[in-house]
Amino acid sequence: MASLSVSVKHTLPSLPQYAQTPKNPISQNLTIVSRSSQSQFYGLKVLHSPSFSTLSSSRTSIVAKVNKGSAPPPFTLKDQDGKNVSLSKFKGKPVVVYFYPADETPGCTKQACAFRDSYEKFKKAGAQVVGISGDDIESHKAFAKKYRLPFTLLCDEGNKVRKEWGIPGDLFGTLPGRQTYVLDKNGVVQLIYNNQFQPEKHIDETLKLLQSL
């Protein structure tokens, strides 16, 4: 027993050095990767630690409120000319509603120009195209004019409609999602396409669906 008590006394002082808080706890947490913690972000697999997902859960825990076969929540938003536009305005014809992160960003510019370049095909299919982001009227007006966009851009300032439709964010919720919907003439969702990193693919997928309606 005596030898045991001496051993304990000598080992106890060394315990605090293992219990110290790391100087940089965030970077240390990020090195702990769980094999089971995998998230699919539009074609990319991202490994993340449980601690990081906990920190970001408040940003990424959006539950989809719009599903295929359902009617999405109605909205009325300002367009690039400051006029009110309601979703109900498009009932009776197919409509493509695409949500994008922001005007003048590389991916969003590519996507908008791809919709512009295929606009005649959408018209031939009898469909309208509507783009929605959190930008204001002035930004939309300049964006549409600069790239000669022939379709409507709507201002969802505060991202109210984006939240109501339940569009998930990207990169742990730091980047607004890029999601496209095709509604048929009855206002029912027939396609939901989500791809942040291949913006031009949205045009191919929507045209493919429209041609089958």
mmCIF file of C-alpha atoms in Angstrom:
data_model
loop_
_atom_site.group_PDB
_atom_site.id
_atom_site.type_symbol
_atom_site.label_atom_id
_atom_site.label_comp_id
_atom_site.label_asym_id
_atom_site.label_seq_id
_atom_site.Cartn_x
_atom_site.Cartn_y
_atom_site.Cartn_z
ATOM 1 C CA MET A 1 0.000 0.000 0.000
ATOM 2 C CA ALA A 2 2.826 2.392 0.735
ATOM 3 C CA SER A 3 4.345 1.975 -2.678
ATOM 4 C CA LEU A 4 0.906 2.547 -4.265
ATOM 5 C CA SER A 5 0.311 5.830 -2.442
ATOM 6 C CA VAL A 6 3.720 7.109 -3.512
ATOM 7 C CA SER A 7 2.946 6.235 -7.126
ATOM 8 C CA VAL A 8 -0.379 8.113 -7.060
ATOM 9 C CA LYS A 9 1.161 11.208 -5.516
ATOM 10 C CA HIS A 10 3.770 11.338 -8.240
ATOM 11 C CA THR A 11 1.329 10.866 -11.127
ATOM 12 C CA LEU A 12 -1.403 13.292 -10.046
ATOM 13 C CA PRO A 13 0.546 16.525 -10.801
ATOM 14 C CA SER A 14 1.013 15.441 -14.394
ATOM 15 C CA LEU A 15 -2.755 15.133 -15.107
ATOM 16 C CA PRO A 16 -3.511 18.857 -15.695
ATOM 17 C CA GLN A 17 -1.159 19.039 -18.689
ATOM 18 C CA TYR A 18 -3.496 16.619 -20.521
ATOM 19 C CA ALA A 19 -6.623 18.434 -19.352
ATOM 20 C CA GLN A 20 -5.599 21.863 -20.606
ATOM 21 C CA THR A 21 -7.887 23.519 -23.155
ATOM 22 C CA PRO A 22 -6.189 23.675 -26.569
ATOM 23 C CA LYS A 23 -5.105 27.157 -27.643
ATOM 24 C CA ASN A 24 -7.030 26.705 -30.865
ATOM 25 C CA PRO A 25 -10.012 24.443 -30.096
ATOM 26 C CA ILE A 26 -11.723 25.017 -33.451
ATOM 27 C CA SER A 27 -8.802 23.829 -35.547
ATOM 28 C CA GLN A 28 -8.336 20.830 -33.241
ATOM 29 C CA ASN A 29 -12.015 19.898 -33.530
ATOM 30 C CA LEU A 30 -11.840 20.065 -37.320
ATOM 31 C CA THR A 31 -9.138 17.397 -37.381
ATOM 32 C CA ILE A 32 -11.505 14.888 -35.806
ATOM 33 C CA VAL A 33 -13.260 13.355 -38.789
ATOM 34 C CA SER A 34 -16.024 10.835 -38.325
ATOM 35 C CA ARG A 35 -16.298 8.238 -41.071
ATOM 36 C CA SER A 36 -20.033 8.182 -40.638
ATOM 37 C CA SER A 37 -20.360 11.967 -40.864
ATOM 38 C CA GLN A 38 -20.777 12.427 -44.586
ATOM 39 C CA SER A 39 -22.966 15.013 -46.275
ATOM 40 C CA GLN A 40 -23.864 15.136 -49.944
ATOM 41 C CA PHE A 41 -23.777 18.672 -51.290
ATOM 42 C CA TYR A 42 -24.997 18.578 -54.887
ATOM 43 C CA GLY A 43 -22.476 16.101 -56.216
ATOM 44 C CA LEU A 44 -19.685 16.753 -53.705
ATOM 45 C CA LYS A 45 -18.986 14.602 -50.669
ATOM 46 C CA VAL A 46 -17.840 16.606 -47.669
ATOM 47 C CA LEU A 47 -16.344 15.050 -44.558
ATOM 48 C CA HIS A 48 -16.971 17.044 -41.416
ATOM 49 C CA SER A 49 -16.505 16.563 -37.716
ATOM 50 C CA PRO A 50 -19.426 16.156 -35.292
ATOM 51 C CA SER A 51 -18.345 19.331 -33.490
ATOM 52 C CA PHE A 52 -18.444 21.397 -36.669
ATOM 53 C CA SER A 53 -21.863 20.067 -37.691
ATOM 54 C CA THR A 54 -23.190 20.978 -34.252
ATOM 55 C CA LEU A 55 -21.976 24.537 -34.624
ATOM 56 C CA SER A 56 -23.570 24.875 -38.034
ATOM 57 C CA SER A 57 -26.762 22.890 -37.401
ATOM 58 C CA SER A 58 -28.806 26.049 -36.876
ATOM 59 C CA ARG A 59 -27.957 27.145 -40.419
ATOM 60 C CA THR A 60 -28.475 23.840 -42.209
ATOM 61 C CA SER A 61 -31.524 22.372 -40.465
ATOM 62 C CA ILE A 62 -34.012 23.559 -43.074
ATOM 63 C CA VAL A 63 -36.745 21.018 -43.699
ATOM 64 C CA ALA A 64 -38.053 21.010 -47.274
ATOM 65 C CA LYS A 65 -41.576 22.396 -47.400
ATOM 66 C CA VAL A 66 -42.053 21.997 -51.148
ATOM 67 C CA ASN A 67 -42.111 18.526 -52.651
ATOM 68 C CA LYS A 68 -42.781 17.057 -56.058
ATOM 69 C CA GLY A 69 -46.517 16.708 -56.567
ATOM 70 C CA SER A 70 -47.384 19.551 -54.178
ATOM 71 C CA ALA A 71 -48.282 23.207 -54.682
ATOM 72 C CA PRO A 72 -45.668 25.599 -53.235
ATOM 73 C CA PRO A 73 -46.533 28.485 -50.909
ATOM 74 C CA PRO A 74 -47.813 31.550 -52.794
ATOM 75 C CA PHE A 75 -45.803 34.757 -52.928
ATOM 76 C CA THR A 76 -45.898 38.324 -54.195
ATOM 77 C CA LEU A 77 -42.528 39.991 -54.814
ATOM 78 C CA LYS A 78 -41.150 43.032 -56.625
ATOM 79 C CA ASP A 79 -39.551 42.479 -60.017
ATOM 80 C CA GLN A 80 -36.599 44.357 -61.540
ATOM 81 C CA ASP A 81 -38.964 47.171 -62.538
ATOM 82 C CA GLY A 82 -40.466 47.531 -59.084
ATOM 83 C CA LYS A 83 -43.778 45.899 -60.047
ATOM 84 C CA ASN A 84 -45.533 43.339 -57.862
ATOM 85 C CA VAL A 85 -45.528 39.828 -59.318
ATOM 86 C CA SER A 86 -47.509 36.972 -57.768
ATOM 87 C CA LEU A 87 -46.922 33.280 -58.330
ATOM 88 C CA SER A 88 -50.617 32.911 -59.139
ATOM 89 C CA LYS A 89 -50.049 35.080 -62.223
ATOM 90 C CA PHE A 90 -48.422 32.112 -63.957
ATOM 91 C CA LYS A 91 -51.194 29.602 -63.352
ATOM 92 C CA GLY A 92 -52.471 28.136 -66.594
ATOM 93 C CA LYS A 93 -49.003 27.694 -68.072
ATOM 94 C CA PRO A 94 -45.797 25.958 -66.960
ATOM 95 C CA VAL A 95 -43.328 28.099 -65.043
ATOM 96 C CA VAL A 96 -39.681 27.615 -64.118
ATOM 97 C CA VAL A 97 -38.829 29.204 -60.765
ATOM 98 C CA TYR A 98 -35.130 29.204 -60.002
ATOM 99 C CA PHE A 99 -33.557 30.410 -56.773
ATOM 100 C CA TYR A 100 -29.942 31.549 -57.003
ATOM 101 C CA PRO A 101 -27.447 33.013 -54.481
ATOM 102 C CA ALA A 102 -26.764 36.519 -55.846
ATOM 103 C CA ASP A 103 -26.507 38.794 -58.868
ATOM 104 C CA GLU A 104 -23.132 39.239 -60.555
ATOM 105 C CA THR A 105 -21.486 36.180 -59.038
ATOM 106 C CA PRO A 106 -19.741 33.902 -61.573
ATOM 107 C CA GLY A 107 -22.045 30.903 -61.184
ATOM 108 C CA CYS A 108 -25.230 32.968 -61.112
ATOM 109 C CA THR A 109 -24.172 34.938 -64.181
ATOM 110 C CA LYS A 110 -23.502 31.699 -66.083
ATOM 111 C CA GLN A 111 -26.864 30.345 -65.065
ATOM 112 C CA ALA A 112 -28.781 33.505 -65.991
ATOM 113 C CA CYS A 113 -27.058 33.726 -69.377
ATOM 114 C CA ALA A 114 -27.768 30.038 -70.040
ATOM 115 C CA PHE A 115 -31.460 30.645 -69.373
ATOM 116 C CA ARG A 116 -31.262 33.686 -71.673
ATOM 117 C CA ASP A 117 -29.591 31.723 -74.474
ATOM 118 C CA SER A 118 -32.249 28.987 -74.272
ATOM 119 C CA TYR A 119 -35.164 31.358 -73.702
ATOM 120 C CA GLU A 120 -36.724 30.656 -77.102
ATOM 121 C CA LYS A 121 -36.846 26.961 -76.220
ATOM 122 C CA PHE A 122 -38.699 27.784 -73.017
ATOM 123 C CA LYS A 123 -41.134 29.963 -74.965
ATOM 124 C CA LYS A 124 -41.672 27.158 -77.445
ATOM 125 C CA ALA A 125 -42.551 24.880 -74.530
ATOM 126 C CA GLY A 126 -45.019 27.526 -73.372
ATOM 127 C CA ALA A 127 -43.124 28.129 -70.131
ATOM 128 C CA GLN A 128 -42.214 31.275 -68.234
ATOM 129 C CA VAL A 129 -38.876 31.688 -66.439
ATOM 130 C CA VAL A 130 -38.549 33.472 -63.099
ATOM 131 C CA GLY A 131 -35.332 34.003 -61.152
ATOM 132 C CA ILE A 132 -35.363 34.767 -57.414
ATOM 133 C CA SER A 133 -32.597 35.967 -55.100
ATOM 134 C CA GLY A 134 -32.224 38.198 -52.061
ATOM 135 C CA ASP A 135 -30.935 41.150 -54.127
ATOM 136 C CA ASP A 136 -32.834 44.442 -54.264
ATOM 137 C CA ILE A 137 -34.605 46.065 -57.232
ATOM 138 C CA GLU A 138 -31.624 48.175 -58.304
ATOM 139 C CA SER A 139 -29.312 45.161 -58.348
ATOM 140 C CA HIS A 140 -31.780 43.082 -60.373
ATOM 141 C CA LYS A 141 -32.387 45.892 -62.831
ATOM 142 C CA ALA A 142 -28.655 46.388 -63.461
ATOM 143 C CA PHE A 143 -28.073 42.629 -63.716
ATOM 144 C CA ALA A 144 -30.909 42.134 -66.208
ATOM 145 C CA LYS A 145 -29.817 45.109 -68.308
ATOM 146 C CA LYS A 146 -26.131 44.178 -68.374
ATOM 147 C CA TYR A 147 -26.768 40.626 -69.572
ATOM 148 C CA ARG A 148 -29.948 41.351 -71.594
ATOM 149 C CA LEU A 149 -32.054 38.945 -69.580
ATOM 150 C CA PRO A 150 -35.500 38.585 -71.162
ATOM 151 C CA PHE A 151 -37.173 37.038 -68.124
ATOM 152 C CA THR A 152 -38.401 38.200 -64.718
ATOM 153 C CA LEU A 153 -36.133 38.578 -61.685
ATOM 154 C CA LEU A 154 -37.814 38.835 -58.301
ATOM 155 C CA CYS A 155 -36.485 40.418 -55.115
ATOM 156 C CA ASP A 156 -36.740 38.165 -52.092
ATOM 157 C CA GLU A 157 -35.161 40.587 -49.642
ATOM 158 C CA GLY A 158 -34.724 38.919 -46.273
ATOM 159 C CA ASN A 159 -34.992 35.532 -48.045
ATOM 160 C CA LYS A 160 -38.547 35.083 -46.775
ATOM 161 C CA VAL A 161 -39.759 33.035 -49.757
ATOM 162 C CA ARG A 162 -36.539 31.006 -49.831
ATOM 163 C CA LYS A 163 -37.195 30.004 -46.218
ATOM 164 C CA GLU A 164 -40.880 29.292 -46.838
ATOM 165 C CA TRP A 165 -40.002 26.994 -49.721
ATOM 166 C CA GLY A 166 -37.381 25.297 -47.522
ATOM 167 C CA ILE A 167 -34.364 25.630 -49.807
ATOM 168 C CA PRO A 168 -31.245 24.183 -48.137
ATOM 169 C CA GLY A 169 -27.997 26.134 -48.028
ATOM 170 C CA ASP A 170 -24.592 24.998 -49.208
ATOM 171 C CA LEU A 171 -21.168 24.821 -47.559
ATOM 172 C CA PHE A 172 -22.574 24.255 -44.065
ATOM 173 C CA GLY A 173 -25.290 26.856 -44.643
ATOM 174 C CA THR A 174 -22.941 29.733 -45.513
ATOM 175 C CA LEU A 175 -24.010 29.832 -49.178
ATOM 176 C CA PRO A 176 -27.649 30.192 -50.283
ATOM 177 C CA GLY A 177 -28.792 27.141 -52.229
ATOM 178 C CA ARG A 178 -29.242 27.028 -56.001
ATOM 179 C CA GLN A 179 -32.523 25.240 -56.603
ATOM 180 C CA THR A 180 -34.898 25.125 -59.561
ATOM 181 C CA TYR A 181 -38.562 24.156 -59.681
ATOM 182 C CA VAL A 182 -40.796 23.384 -62.642
ATOM 183 C CA LEU A 183 -44.497 23.924 -61.984
ATOM 184 C CA ASP A 184 -47.088 22.637 -64.429
ATOM 185 C CA LYS A 185 -50.069 24.654 -65.656
ATOM 186 C CA ASN A 186 -51.988 23.740 -62.495
ATOM 187 C CA GLY A 187 -49.250 25.114 -60.238
ATOM 188 C CA VAL A 188 -48.089 21.675 -59.097
ATOM 189 C CA VAL A 189 -44.354 20.971 -58.754
ATOM 190 C CA GLN A 190 -43.127 18.451 -61.324
ATOM 191 C CA LEU A 191 -39.369 18.887 -60.853
ATOM 192 C CA ILE A 192 -36.992 19.991 -58.118
ATOM 193 C CA TYR A 193 -33.384 20.268 -59.241
ATOM 194 C CA ASN A 194 -30.573 21.273 -56.900
ATOM 195 C CA ASN A 195 -27.008 21.784 -58.116
ATOM 196 C CA GLN A 196 -24.866 24.582 -56.734
ATOM 197 C CA PHE A 197 -21.693 23.896 -58.640
ATOM 198 C CA GLN A 198 -23.025 23.193 -62.144
ATOM 199 C CA PRO A 199 -25.403 26.117 -62.691
ATOM 200 C CA GLU A 200 -25.880 25.510 -66.405
ATOM 201 C CA LYS A 201 -27.202 21.986 -65.746
ATOM 202 C CA HIS A 202 -30.401 23.568 -64.436
ATOM 203 C CA ILE A 203 -31.351 24.577 -67.972
ATOM 204 C CA ASP A 204 -30.827 21.084 -69.404
ATOM 205 C CA GLU A 205 -32.859 19.415 -66.670
ATOM 206 C CA THR A 206 -35.776 21.860 -66.838
ATOM 207 C CA LEU A 207 -36.041 21.709 -70.630
ATOM 208 C CA LYS A 208 -35.964 17.927 -70.516
ATOM 209 C CA LEU A 209 -38.879 17.909 -68.095
ATOM 210 C CA LEU A 210 -40.864 20.581 -69.963
ATOM 211 C CA GLN A 211 -40.635 18.608 -73.178
ATOM 212 C CA SER A 212 -42.308 15.672 -71.429
ATOM 213 C CA LEU A 213 -45.260 17.641 -70.038
#
